[in-house]
Coordinates of C-alpha atoms in Angstrom, one line a residue:
M1 CA 58.6 15.5 1.0
I2 CA 57.4 12.0 0.0
Q3 CA 54.2 12.5 2.0
A4 CA 53.6 15.8 0.2
T5 CA 54.1 14.2 -3.1
L6 CA 51.8 11.3 -2.3
A7 CA 49.2 13.8 -1.1
Q8 CA 49.4 15.6 -4.5
V9 CA 48.9 12.4 -6.6
A10 CA 46.4 10.7 -4.3
P11 CA 42.9 10.6 -5.9
Q12 CA 40.4 12.9 -4.5
I13 CA 36.9 11.6 -3.7
P14 CA 34.5 13.7 -5.7
E15 CA 31.6 15.2 -3.8
I16 CA 28.4 13.8 -5.2
P17 CA 25.5 16.3 -5.3
W18 CA 22.9 14.0 -3.8
G19 CA 20.2 16.7 -3.5
A20 CA 20.6 17.8 -7.2
L21 CA 20.4 14.2 -8.4
S22 CA 17.7 13.1 -6.0
P23 CA 14.8 12.8 -8.6
E24 CA 16.9 10.5 -10.8
L25 CA 18.2 8.6 -7.7
V26 CA 14.7 8.1 -6.3
L27 CA 13.3 7.0 -9.6
F28 CA 16.3 4.7 -10.4
G29 CA 16.0 3.2 -6.9
A30 CA 12.3 2.4 -7.4
G31 CA 13.1 0.7 -10.7
I32 CA 15.8 -1.4 -9.1
I33 CA 13.5 -2.4 -6.2
V34 CA 10.7 -3.4 -8.7
L35 CA 13.2 -5.4 -10.8
L36 CA 14.7 -7.2 -7.8
L37 CA 11.3 -8.2 -6.4
E38 CA 10.2 -9.4 -9.8
T39 CA 13.2 -11.6 -10.3
A40 CA 12.9 -12.9 -6.7
G41 CA 9.8 -14.8 -7.6
E42 CA 8.3 -16.7 -4.7
T43 CA 11.1 -15.6 -2.4
R44 CA 10.2 -11.9 -2.8
V45 CA 9.1 -11.6 0.8
R46 CA 12.6 -12.8 2.0
V47 CA 14.3 -10.4 -0.4
G48 CA 12.0 -7.6 0.8
S49 CA 12.9 -8.4 4.4
L50 CA 16.6 -8.4 3.7
G51 CA 16.3 -5.2 1.8
F52 CA 14.4 -3.6 4.7
V53 CA 17.2 -4.6 7.2
L54 CA 20.0 -3.3 4.9
T55 CA 18.1 -0.1 4.2
V56 CA 17.4 0.6 7.9
A57 CA 21.1 -0.1 8.6
A58 CA 22.1 2.4 5.8
A59 CA 19.7 5.0 7.3
A60 CA 21.2 4.6 10.7
T61 CA 24.7 4.9 9.3
W62 CA 23.6 8.0 7.4
F63 CA 22.2 9.5 10.7
V64 CA 25.3 8.8 12.7
L65 CA 27.7 10.3 10.0
T66 CA 25.7 13.4 9.2
E67 CA 23.4 13.9 12.2
Q68 CA 20.6 14.6 9.8
I69 CA 17.2 13.3 10.7
V70 CA 14.9 14.0 7.7
G71 CA 16.7 12.0 5.0
P72 CA 17.4 8.8 7.1
S73 CA 13.8 8.9 8.4
L74 CA 12.3 9.1 4.9
L75 CA 14.6 6.3 3.8
A76 CA 13.5 4.1 6.7
V77 CA 9.8 4.8 6.1
A78 CA 10.2 4.0 2.4
A79 CA 11.8 0.7 3.3
L80 CA 8.9 -0.1 5.7
V81 CA 6.3 0.8 3.0
V82 CA 8.1 -1.4 0.4
L83 CA 8.2 -4.4 2.9
G84 CA 4.5 -3.9 3.8
L85 CA 3.4 -3.8 0.2
T86 CA 5.6 -6.9 -0.6
V87 CA 3.9 -8.9 2.1
L88 CA 0.4 -7.6 1.2
F89 CA 0.8 -8.4 -2.6
R90 CA 3.1 -11.3 -2.3
L91 CA 0.7 -13.4 -4.4
R92 CA 0.0 -10.7 -7.0
P93 CA 3.4 -9.6 -8.3
R94 CA 2.0 -7.5 -11.2
V95 CA -0.1 -5.4 -8.8
L96 CA 3.0 -5.0 -6.5
S97 CA 5.1 -3.8 -9.4
A98 CA 2.5 -1.3 -10.6
V99 CA 1.9 0.1 -7.1
L100 CA 5.6 0.4 -6.3
S101 CA 6.3 2.1 -9.6
A102 CA 3.4 4.5 -9.0
L103 CA 4.7 5.3 -5.5
G104 CA 8.3 5.8 -6.9
L105 CA 7.0 8.3 -9.5
T106 CA 4.9 10.1 -6.9
A107 CA 7.9 10.3 -4.6
T108 CA 10.0 11.7 -7.5
L109 CA 7.4 14.3 -8.2
G110 CA 7.6 15.3 -4.5
V111 CA 11.4 15.6 -4.7
I112 CA 11.1 17.8 -7.8
A113 CA 8.6 20.0 -6.1
W114 CA 11.1 20.4 -3.2
Q115 CA 13.8 21.3 -5.6
W116 CA 11.6 23.9 -7.3
I117 CA 10.7 25.5 -4.0
V118 CA 14.4 25.6 -2.8
T119 CA 15.6 26.9 -6.1
S120 CA 13.0 29.6 -6.4
A121 CA 13.6 30.6 -2.7
E122 CA 17.3 31.0 -3.4
G123 CA 16.5 33.2 -6.4
R124 CA 14.3 35.5 -4.3
L125 CA 17.0 35.7 -1.6
L126 CA 19.6 36.7 -4.1
G127 CA 17.2 39.4 -5.3
S128 CA 17.7 38.6 -8.9
E129 CA 17.4 35.8 -11.5
L130 CA 19.1 32.7 -10.3
Q131 CA 21.8 31.3 -12.6
P132 CA 21.4 27.6 -13.3
E133 CA 23.2 25.4 -10.8
Q134 CA 25.6 23.0 -12.6
V135 CA 26.7 19.9 -10.7
L136 CA 28.5 16.6 -11.3
A137 CA 31.5 18.2 -13.1
D138 CA 29.1 20.6 -14.9
T139 CA 27.3 17.8 -16.7
I140 CA 23.9 18.3 -15.0
A141 CA 22.0 21.6 -14.7
V142 CA 19.3 22.1 -12.0
D143 CA 17.2 24.8 -13.6
G144 CA 13.7 25.5 -14.7
I145 CA 13.8 23.6 -17.9
A146 CA 15.0 20.5 -16.2
L147 CA 12.5 20.7 -13.3
F148 CA 9.5 21.5 -15.5
T149 CA 10.3 18.7 -18.0
R150 CA 10.9 16.3 -15.2
I151 CA 7.4 17.0 -14.0
T152 CA 6.0 16.3 -17.5
V153 CA 7.9 13.1 -17.8
C154 CA 6.9 11.7 -14.4
L155 CA 3.3 12.6 -14.8
A156 CA 3.3 10.9 -18.2
A157 CA 4.8 7.7 -16.7
L158 CA 2.4 7.9 -13.7
I159 CA -0.6 8.0 -16.0
A160 CA 0.7 5.3 -18.3
I161 CA 0.8 2.7 -15.4
P162 CA -3.0 2.4 -14.9
L163 CA -3.7 2.8 -18.6
G164 CA -1.3 -0.1 -19.4
Y165 CA -2.2 -2.5 -16.5
Q166 CA -5.5 -4.0 -17.9
Y167 CA -4.4 -3.6 -21.5
L168 CA -1.4 -5.8 -20.9
E169 CA -3.5 -8.3 -18.9
D170 CA -6.0 -8.7 -21.7
R171 CA -3.3 -9.1 -24.4
R172 CA -1.6 -11.7 -22.2
M173 CA 1.8 -9.9 -22.2
H174 CA 1.8 -8.5 -18.7
R175 CA 5.3 -9.4 -17.8
G176 CA 7.3 -8.1 -14.9
E177 CA 9.9 -6.2 -16.8
Y178 CA 7.4 -3.7 -18.2
Y179 CA 7.5 -1.5 -15.1
P180 CA 11.2 -1.3 -14.6
L181 CA 11.6 -0.5 -18.3
L182 CA 9.1 2.3 -17.9
I183 CA 10.9 3.7 -15.0
F184 CA 14.4 3.4 -16.6
A185 CA 13.0 5.2 -19.7
A186 CA 11.8 8.0 -17.4
V187 CA 15.2 8.1 -15.8
G188 CA 16.9 8.6 -19.1
M189 CA 14.3 11.3 -20.0
N190 CA 14.9 13.1 -16.8
L191 CA 18.7 13.1 -17.3
L192 CA 18.2 14.3 -20.9
A193 CA 16.1 17.2 -19.7
S194 CA 18.9 18.3 -17.3
A195 CA 22.0 17.4 -19.4
Q196 CA 24.5 20.3 -19.5
D197 CA 27.1 18.3 -21.4
L198 CA 26.9 16.8 -24.9
I199 CA 28.2 13.4 -23.7
M200 CA 25.5 13.3 -21.0
V201 CA 23.0 14.2 -23.8
F202 CA 24.1 11.1 -25.7
I203 CA 24.2 8.8 -22.7
S204 CA 20.7 10.0 -21.7
I205 CA 19.3 9.3 -25.1
E206 CA 20.7 5.8 -25.1
I207 CA 19.3 5.0 -21.7
L208 CA 15.8 6.0 -22.7
S209 CA 16.0 4.6 -26.2
L210 CA 17.1 1.1 -25.1
A211 CA 14.2 0.9 -22.8
L212 CA 11.8 2.1 -25.4
Y213 CA 13.1 -0.3 -28.0
I214 CA 12.2 -3.2 -25.8
M215 CA 8.8 -1.8 -24.8
T216 CA 7.9 -1.2 -28.5
G217 CA 8.5 -4.9 -29.2
F218 CA 6.8 -6.0 -26.0
A219 CA 4.0 -7.8 -27.8
K220 CA 6.2 -10.7 -28.9
R221 CA 3.4 -12.5 -30.9
D222 CA 2.5 -9.3 -32.8
L223 CA 4.4 -9.0 -36.1
R224 CA 3.7 -5.2 -36.2
S225 CA 5.2 -4.8 -32.8
Q226 CA 8.3 -6.6 -33.8
E227 CA 8.6 -4.7 -37.0
G228 CA 8.1 -1.4 -35.2
A229 CA 10.8 -2.3 -32.6
F230 CA 13.2 -3.3 -35.4
K231 CA 12.7 -0.1 -37.3
Y232 CA 12.9 2.0 -34.2
F233 CA 16.2 0.3 -33.2
L234 CA 17.8 0.7 -36.6
L235 CA 16.8 4.3 -37.2
G236 CA 17.5 5.1 -33.5
A237 CA 21.0 3.8 -33.8
F238 CA 21.5 5.7 -37.0
S239 CA 20.3 8.9 -35.5
S240 CA 22.5 8.3 -32.4
A241 CA 25.5 7.9 -34.6
I242 CA 24.7 11.2 -36.4
L243 CA 24.3 12.9 -33.0
L244 CA 27.6 11.5 -31.8
Y245 CA 29.3 12.7 -34.9
G246 CA 28.0 16.2 -34.2
I247 CA 29.3 16.0 -30.7
A248 CA 32.7 15.1 -32.0
L249 CA 32.7 18.1 -34.3
A250 CA 31.6 20.3 -31.5
Y251 CA 34.5 19.0 -29.4
G252 CA 36.8 19.8 -32.3
V253 CA 35.7 23.4 -32.2
A254 CA 35.5 24.0 -28.5
G255 CA 37.9 21.4 -27.0
S256 CA 35.1 20.6 -24.5
T257 CA 31.7 19.0 -24.5
N258 CA 30.2 21.3 -21.9
V259 CA 27.2 22.9 -23.5
A260 CA 28.0 26.4 -22.4
A261 CA 31.7 26.1 -23.4
V262 CA 30.7 24.8 -26.8
G263 CA 28.2 27.6 -27.3
A264 CA 30.8 30.2 -26.3
A265 CA 33.5 28.7 -28.6
M266 CA 31.2 28.5 -31.6
S267 CA 30.1 32.1 -31.1
A268 CA 33.6 33.4 -30.9
A269 CA 34.8 35.6 -33.8
D270 CA 37.7 33.2 -34.6
A271 CA 35.6 30.0 -34.6
P272 CA 36.0 27.9 -37.8
T273 CA 32.8 28.6 -39.6
G274 CA 32.7 25.4 -41.6
L275 CA 33.3 23.1 -38.6
T276 CA 30.8 25.1 -36.6
L277 CA 28.0 24.8 -39.2
A278 CA 28.7 21.1 -39.7
A279 CA 28.5 20.5 -35.9
L280 CA 25.2 22.4 -35.7
A281 CA 23.8 20.5 -38.7
F282 CA 24.6 17.0 -37.2
L283 CA 23.2 18.0 -33.8
I284 CA 20.0 19.3 -35.4
V285 CA 19.6 16.1 -37.4
G286 CA 20.3 13.9 -34.3
L287 CA 17.7 15.7 -32.2
A288 CA 15.2 15.9 -35.1
F289 CA 15.1 12.1 -35.3
K290 CA 14.1 12.0 -31.6
T291 CA 11.4 14.7 -31.9
A292 CA 10.1 13.3 -35.2
L293 CA 10.6 16.4 -37.4
V294 CA 10.0 16.0 -41.1
P295 CA 11.9 14.5 -43.0
F296 CA 13.3 12.6 -40.1
H297 CA 9.9 11.2 -39.0
M298 CA 9.9 8.0 -41.1
W299 CA 10.0 5.7 -38.0
T300 CA 7.1 7.3 -36.2
P301 CA 4.0 5.8 -37.9
D302 CA 5.2 2.2 -37.8
V303 CA 6.6 2.4 -34.3
Y304 CA 3.5 4.1 -32.9
Q305 CA 1.2 1.6 -34.7
G306 CA 3.2 -1.4 -33.7
A307 CA 3.9 -0.6 -30.0
P308 CA 1.4 -1.5 -27.3
T309 CA -1.0 1.4 -27.2
P310 CA -0.1 2.6 -23.6
V311 CA 3.6 2.5 -24.6
T312 CA 2.7 4.6 -27.6
G313 CA 1.0 7.2 -25.4
F314 CA 4.0 7.3 -23.0
M315 CA 6.4 7.5 -25.9
A316 CA 4.5 10.3 -27.7
A317 CA 4.2 12.4 -24.5
A318 CA 7.4 11.9 -22.5
T319 CA 10.0 11.4 -25.2
K320 CA 8.9 14.5 -27.1
A321 CA 9.1 16.6 -23.8
A322 CA 12.6 15.3 -23.0
A323 CA 14.0 15.8 -26.5
F324 CA 12.6 19.3 -26.8
A325 CA 14.1 20.1 -23.4
A326 CA 17.5 19.3 -25.0
F327 CA 16.6 21.4 -28.0
L328 CA 15.8 24.3 -25.7
R329 CA 19.0 24.0 -23.7
L330 CA 21.2 23.9 -26.8
F331 CA 19.6 26.3 -29.2
S332 CA 17.6 28.7 -27.0
G333 CA 20.4 28.7 -24.5
A334 CA 24.0 27.9 -25.6
F335 CA 23.6 28.6 -29.3
A336 CA 21.4 31.6 -29.1
G337 CA 24.2 33.8 -30.4
L338 CA 24.3 31.7 -33.6
E339 CA 20.7 32.1 -34.5
W340 CA 21.7 33.4 -37.9
S341 CA 22.9 29.9 -38.8
W342 CA 20.2 27.6 -37.3
V343 CA 17.0 29.6 -37.2
P344 CA 16.5 29.3 -41.0
V345 CA 17.0 25.5 -40.8
L346 CA 14.6 25.0 -37.9
W347 CA 12.1 27.4 -39.6
T348 CA 12.1 25.1 -42.6
L349 CA 11.8 22.0 -40.5
A350 CA 9.0 23.5 -38.5
A351 CA 7.0 24.5 -41.7
L352 CA 7.5 21.1 -43.3
T353 CA 6.7 19.2 -40.1
M354 CA 3.4 21.1 -39.6
I355 CA 2.2 20.7 -43.1
V356 CA 3.4 17.2 -43.9
G357 CA 2.2 15.8 -40.6
A358 CA -1.3 17.3 -41.0
V359 CA -1.7 16.3 -44.6
L360 CA -0.6 12.7 -44.1
A361 CA -2.8 12.3 -41.1
V362 CA -5.8 13.2 -43.2
V363 CA -5.4 10.1 -45.4
Q364 CA -5.0 7.6 -42.6
D365 CA -7.7 5.1 -41.7
D366 CA -5.9 3.5 -38.7
V367 CA -6.4 5.7 -35.7
K368 CA -3.0 5.1 -34.2
R369 CA -1.3 6.0 -37.5
M370 CA -3.4 9.1 -37.6
L371 CA -2.3 10.1 -34.1
A372 CA 1.3 9.3 -35.1
Y373 CA 1.2 11.8 -37.9
S374 CA -0.7 14.2 -35.6
A375 CA 2.3 13.9 -33.2
V376 CA 4.6 14.8 -36.1
A377 CA 2.5 18.0 -36.7
H378 CA 2.6 18.9 -33.0
A379 CA 6.4 18.7 -33.0
G380 CA 6.3 21.4 -35.6
Y381 CA 4.0 23.6 -33.5
A382 CA 6.4 23.3 -30.5
L383 CA 9.3 24.1 -32.7
I384 CA 7.8 27.6 -33.3
G385 CA 8.7 28.5 -29.7
I386 CA 12.4 27.6 -30.3
V387 CA 12.5 29.5 -33.6
A388 CA 11.1 32.6 -31.8
V389 CA 14.4 32.9 -29.8
N390 CA 12.8 34.6 -26.9
R391 CA 11.8 33.9 -23.3
D392 CA 8.1 33.6 -24.2
G393 CA 9.0 30.9 -26.7
V394 CA 10.8 28.8 -24.1
S395 CA 7.9 29.0 -21.6
G396 CA 5.4 28.4 -24.4
V397 CA 7.2 25.2 -25.4
L398 CA 7.3 23.9 -21.9
F399 CA 3.6 24.6 -21.3
Y400 CA 2.7 23.2 -24.8
L401 CA 4.6 19.9 -24.2
L402 CA 2.8 19.4 -20.8
A403 CA -0.6 20.0 -22.4
Y404 CA 0.3 17.7 -25.3
A405 CA 1.4 15.0 -22.9
I406 CA -1.9 15.0 -21.1
M407 CA -4.2 15.1 -24.1
S408 CA -2.2 12.5 -26.1
L409 CA -2.1 10.1 -23.2
G410 CA -5.8 10.5 -22.7
A411 CA -6.5 9.8 -26.4
F412 CA -4.3 6.7 -26.5
G413 CA -5.8 5.6 -23.2
V414 CA -9.3 5.5 -24.7
L415 CA -7.9 3.8 -27.8
A416 CA -6.4 1.1 -25.6
M417 CA -9.8 0.4 -24.1
L418 CA -11.3 0.1 -27.6
E419 CA -8.5 -2.3 -28.6
Q420 CA -9.3 -4.4 -25.5
R421 CA -13.0 -4.5 -26.6
Q422 CA -12.5 -5.4 -30.3
R423 CA -9.2 -7.4 -29.9
K424 CA -7.6 -5.7 -32.9
A425 CA -6.2 -2.4 -34.2
I426 CA -8.9 0.4 -34.4
S427 CA -9.8 2.0 -37.7
I428 CA -12.1 5.0 -38.0
A429 CA -14.8 2.6 -39.3
D430 CA -14.6 0.6 -36.0
L431 CA -15.6 3.8 -34.1
R432 CA -19.0 4.1 -35.8
G433 CA -21.7 4.4 -33.2
F434 CA -19.3 4.1 -30.3
G435 CA -20.6 7.4 -28.8
K436 CA -24.2 6.3 -28.8
R437 CA -23.5 3.1 -26.8
Y438 CA -20.7 4.4 -24.6
P439 CA -21.1 8.2 -24.4
V440 CA -18.7 8.8 -21.5
P441 CA -15.5 7.3 -22.9
A442 CA -16.5 8.5 -26.4
G443 CA -17.0 12.0 -25.0
M444 CA -13.5 11.8 -23.4
L445 CA -12.0 10.8 -26.7
A446 CA -13.8 13.7 -28.4
L447 CA -12.5 16.1 -25.8
F448 CA -8.9 14.9 -26.3
L449 CA -9.2 15.1 -30.1
L450 CA -10.7 18.6 -29.9
S451 CA -7.9 19.6 -27.6
L452 CA -5.3 18.2 -30.1
A453 CA -7.1 20.3 -32.8
G454 CA -6.7 23.4 -30.7
I455 CA -10.3 24.2 -30.1
P456 CA -10.8 27.1 -27.6
G457 CA -11.6 26.1 -24.1
T458 CA -9.1 23.2 -24.1
A459 CA -5.5 22.8 -23.1
G460 CA -4.4 22.3 -26.7
F461 CA -5.7 25.8 -27.6
M462 CA -3.8 27.5 -24.8
G463 CA -0.6 25.6 -25.7
K464 CA -0.9 26.6 -29.4
L465 CA -1.7 30.2 -28.3
A466 CA 1.4 30.3 -26.2
V467 CA 3.8 29.2 -28.9
F468 CA 2.0 31.2 -31.7
R469 CA 2.2 34.3 -29.5
A470 CA 5.9 33.8 -28.9
G471 CA 6.3 33.3 -32.7
V472 CA 4.6 36.6 -33.4
A473 CA 6.7 38.4 -30.8
G474 CA 9.8 36.9 -32.4
G475 CA 8.8 38.2 -35.9
Q476 CA 7.9 34.7 -37.2
W477 CA 4.6 35.7 -38.7
T478 CA 4.8 33.5 -41.8
L479 CA 5.6 30.4 -39.6
V480 CA 2.6 31.2 -37.4
V481 CA 0.3 31.5 -40.4
I482 CA 1.6 28.1 -41.6
G483 CA 0.8 26.7 -38.1
V484 CA -2.7 28.1 -38.3
V485 CA -3.3 26.5 -41.7
S486 CA -1.9 23.2 -40.4
S487 CA -4.3 23.4 -37.5
V488 CA -7.2 23.9 -39.8
I489 CA -6.2 20.9 -41.9
A490 CA -5.8 18.8 -38.7
A491 CA -9.2 19.8 -37.5
Y492 CA -10.7 17.8 -40.3
F493 CA -9.3 14.4 -39.3
Y494 CA -10.1 14.9 -35.7
V495 CA -13.7 15.9 -36.4
R496 CA -13.9 12.9 -38.8
V497 CA -13.4 10.6 -35.9
I498 CA -15.9 12.4 -33.7
R499 CA -18.4 12.3 -36.5
A500 CA -18.0 8.5 -36.8
M501 CA -18.5 8.0 -33.1
F502 CA -21.7 10.2 -32.6
M503 CA -23.3 10.5 -36.1
E504 CA -23.0 7.0 -37.6
D505 CA -24.7 3.7 -36.7
E506 CA -22.8 1.0 -34.9
P507 CA -22.1 -2.2 -36.9
E508 CA -24.1 -5.2 -35.8
E509 CA -20.9 -7.3 -35.1
L510 CA -19.8 -4.7 -32.5
A511 CA -23.1 -4.3 -30.8
E512 CA -22.6 -7.2 -28.3
L513 CA -19.0 -6.5 -27.5
P514 CA -18.6 -5.2 -23.9
L515 CA -16.3 -2.4 -23.0
Q516 CA -14.2 -3.3 -20.0
T517 CA -13.1 -0.6 -17.6
T518 CA -11.1 -0.7 -14.4
L519 CA -10.8 1.7 -11.5
G520 CA -7.2 2.6 -12.5
T521 CA -8.2 3.3 -16.2
T522 CA -11.2 5.3 -15.2
T523 CA -9.2 7.4 -12.7
A524 CA -6.5 8.1 -15.2
L525 CA -8.9 9.1 -18.0
T526 CA -10.9 11.2 -15.6
A527 CA -7.8 13.0 -14.4
T528 CA -6.5 13.7 -17.9
S529 CA -10.0 14.9 -19.0
A530 CA -10.2 17.3 -16.1
A531 CA -6.7 18.5 -16.7
V532 CA -7.5 19.3 -20.4
V533 CA -10.5 21.4 -19.3
V534 CA -8.8 23.1 -16.4
L535 CA -5.8 24.0 -18.4
G536 CA -8.0 25.3 -21.2
I537 CA -10.1 27.5 -18.9
L538 CA -7.7 28.4 -16.1
P539 CA -4.2 28.0 -17.5
T540 CA -2.7 31.0 -15.7
V541 CA -1.0 29.0 -12.9
L542 CA 0.9 26.7 -15.1
V543 CA 1.7 29.4 -17.6
D544 CA 3.2 31.4 -14.8
V545 CA 5.1 28.3 -13.6
A546 CA 6.5 27.8 -17.1
G547 CA 7.5 31.5 -17.2
Q548 CA 9.2 31.1 -13.8
A549 CA 11.1 28.1 -15.3
T550 CA 12.8 30.4 -17.8
L551 CA 13.8 32.7 -15.0
I552 CA 15.3 29.8 -13.0
A553 CA 17.1 28.7 -16.2
G554 CA 18.6 32.1 -16.6
I555 CA 17.5 32.4 -20.3
G556 CA 17.4 35.9 -21.6

């Protein structure tokens, strides 16, 4: 009797879904390794050797307990690679951190590809659309939205590493914590993309936000960087409080914070209308801050201008992708039955965001502030896919965010090179004649700007076409027309920059300033340029993958 009672009250060890969480675990492990080796200083080889011994022992234990060979072998190989790189770059810690971070992100992309293949194969075996797998007490969903967004985030972080290396060196702020912060921000974004519980949404946002606050203020001697970090922190904390209040109201309606349960409770006939609308309103405001929707975009220009330019590129690309993934999971998924309540609100926000973002970008002289307001306008374009409330809208948003991540990172990458050359923030006047002296990087910047404008033959055009087509299919004709008008306005300030580069004469004081390039920067910019062209001419593969993501996510 006593033994039976003890058995009933004894805590049960939860089964952790290692496979489902493997991208975050690999990425987090890479961040911890880089952080430990950085803090080890001159003893990093000893620390690496100790880590190698412990990891091999853990792999051996894993093999003995489970009789699996693949996982332990990969773990042992990874430990050997880390030790070898630590010995090779023991006198160059920044290079070691950059290489290990890039390898960690590459391994994470490989794990995500494995998850995608397995998930898609299971769907085919079932002969129907696969319902999203929910793990870790239904707080994490392994579905198409999560997998596709994880790819976007990891690619953005991977590109940001070579773009930031030489920039940080020249600005004399290349400190070891940069790479762990970049990885931990990516971990938070990955968790946000797969969060199936409102508490997990909040936790994920805090993880990525804390890392980005520090990275924004990374230039300690730059007052604009410190100002941007301070504003980002204050407004970020304010938006998090609003989001948390919305989560509390949602819990009051549903008695649960699970996204599906909250959606079902709010859609029920006996749901309290006032409390439901209040919860939706606070959730929209909280996420609108993170996606920089008007009028919740006030932090964007100062933060984008003040942050180190590679950080700005990563922030613009990856944060937007992760936050919109949460938008999709909540409103295109759980709250789809309540579209009568939130579609008019998001419609208004999308219209305001597209017009205000484009109009304010026209009057900017600083290129980073111009791209900041451009990012605001692009958030409005992406929102059209959510307002459409159909499957094409979801796939269109996923594809659009990937295309935007590539072209915005490329634009900020070229801008970072220019800042290294002129040792100051870049205005449009500073770009005069740049294309005549350096036609290749100027041509790349022109390509990225044309893609951001949505010119045919570029990734930006195909992204806008995808969300506009979904909007038309969803009956949102007026919103699509507003998007087209906003795109026409935006074309002016993009072409204005191109005109300054290729049709005006270079100032004499800039003629003798050299443009420094590195192999990493050149490779990253070449890859992003090629991706912009390929996705603009042959987008079918990724469009189909984005469409498959909606099937895996079970979105109707």
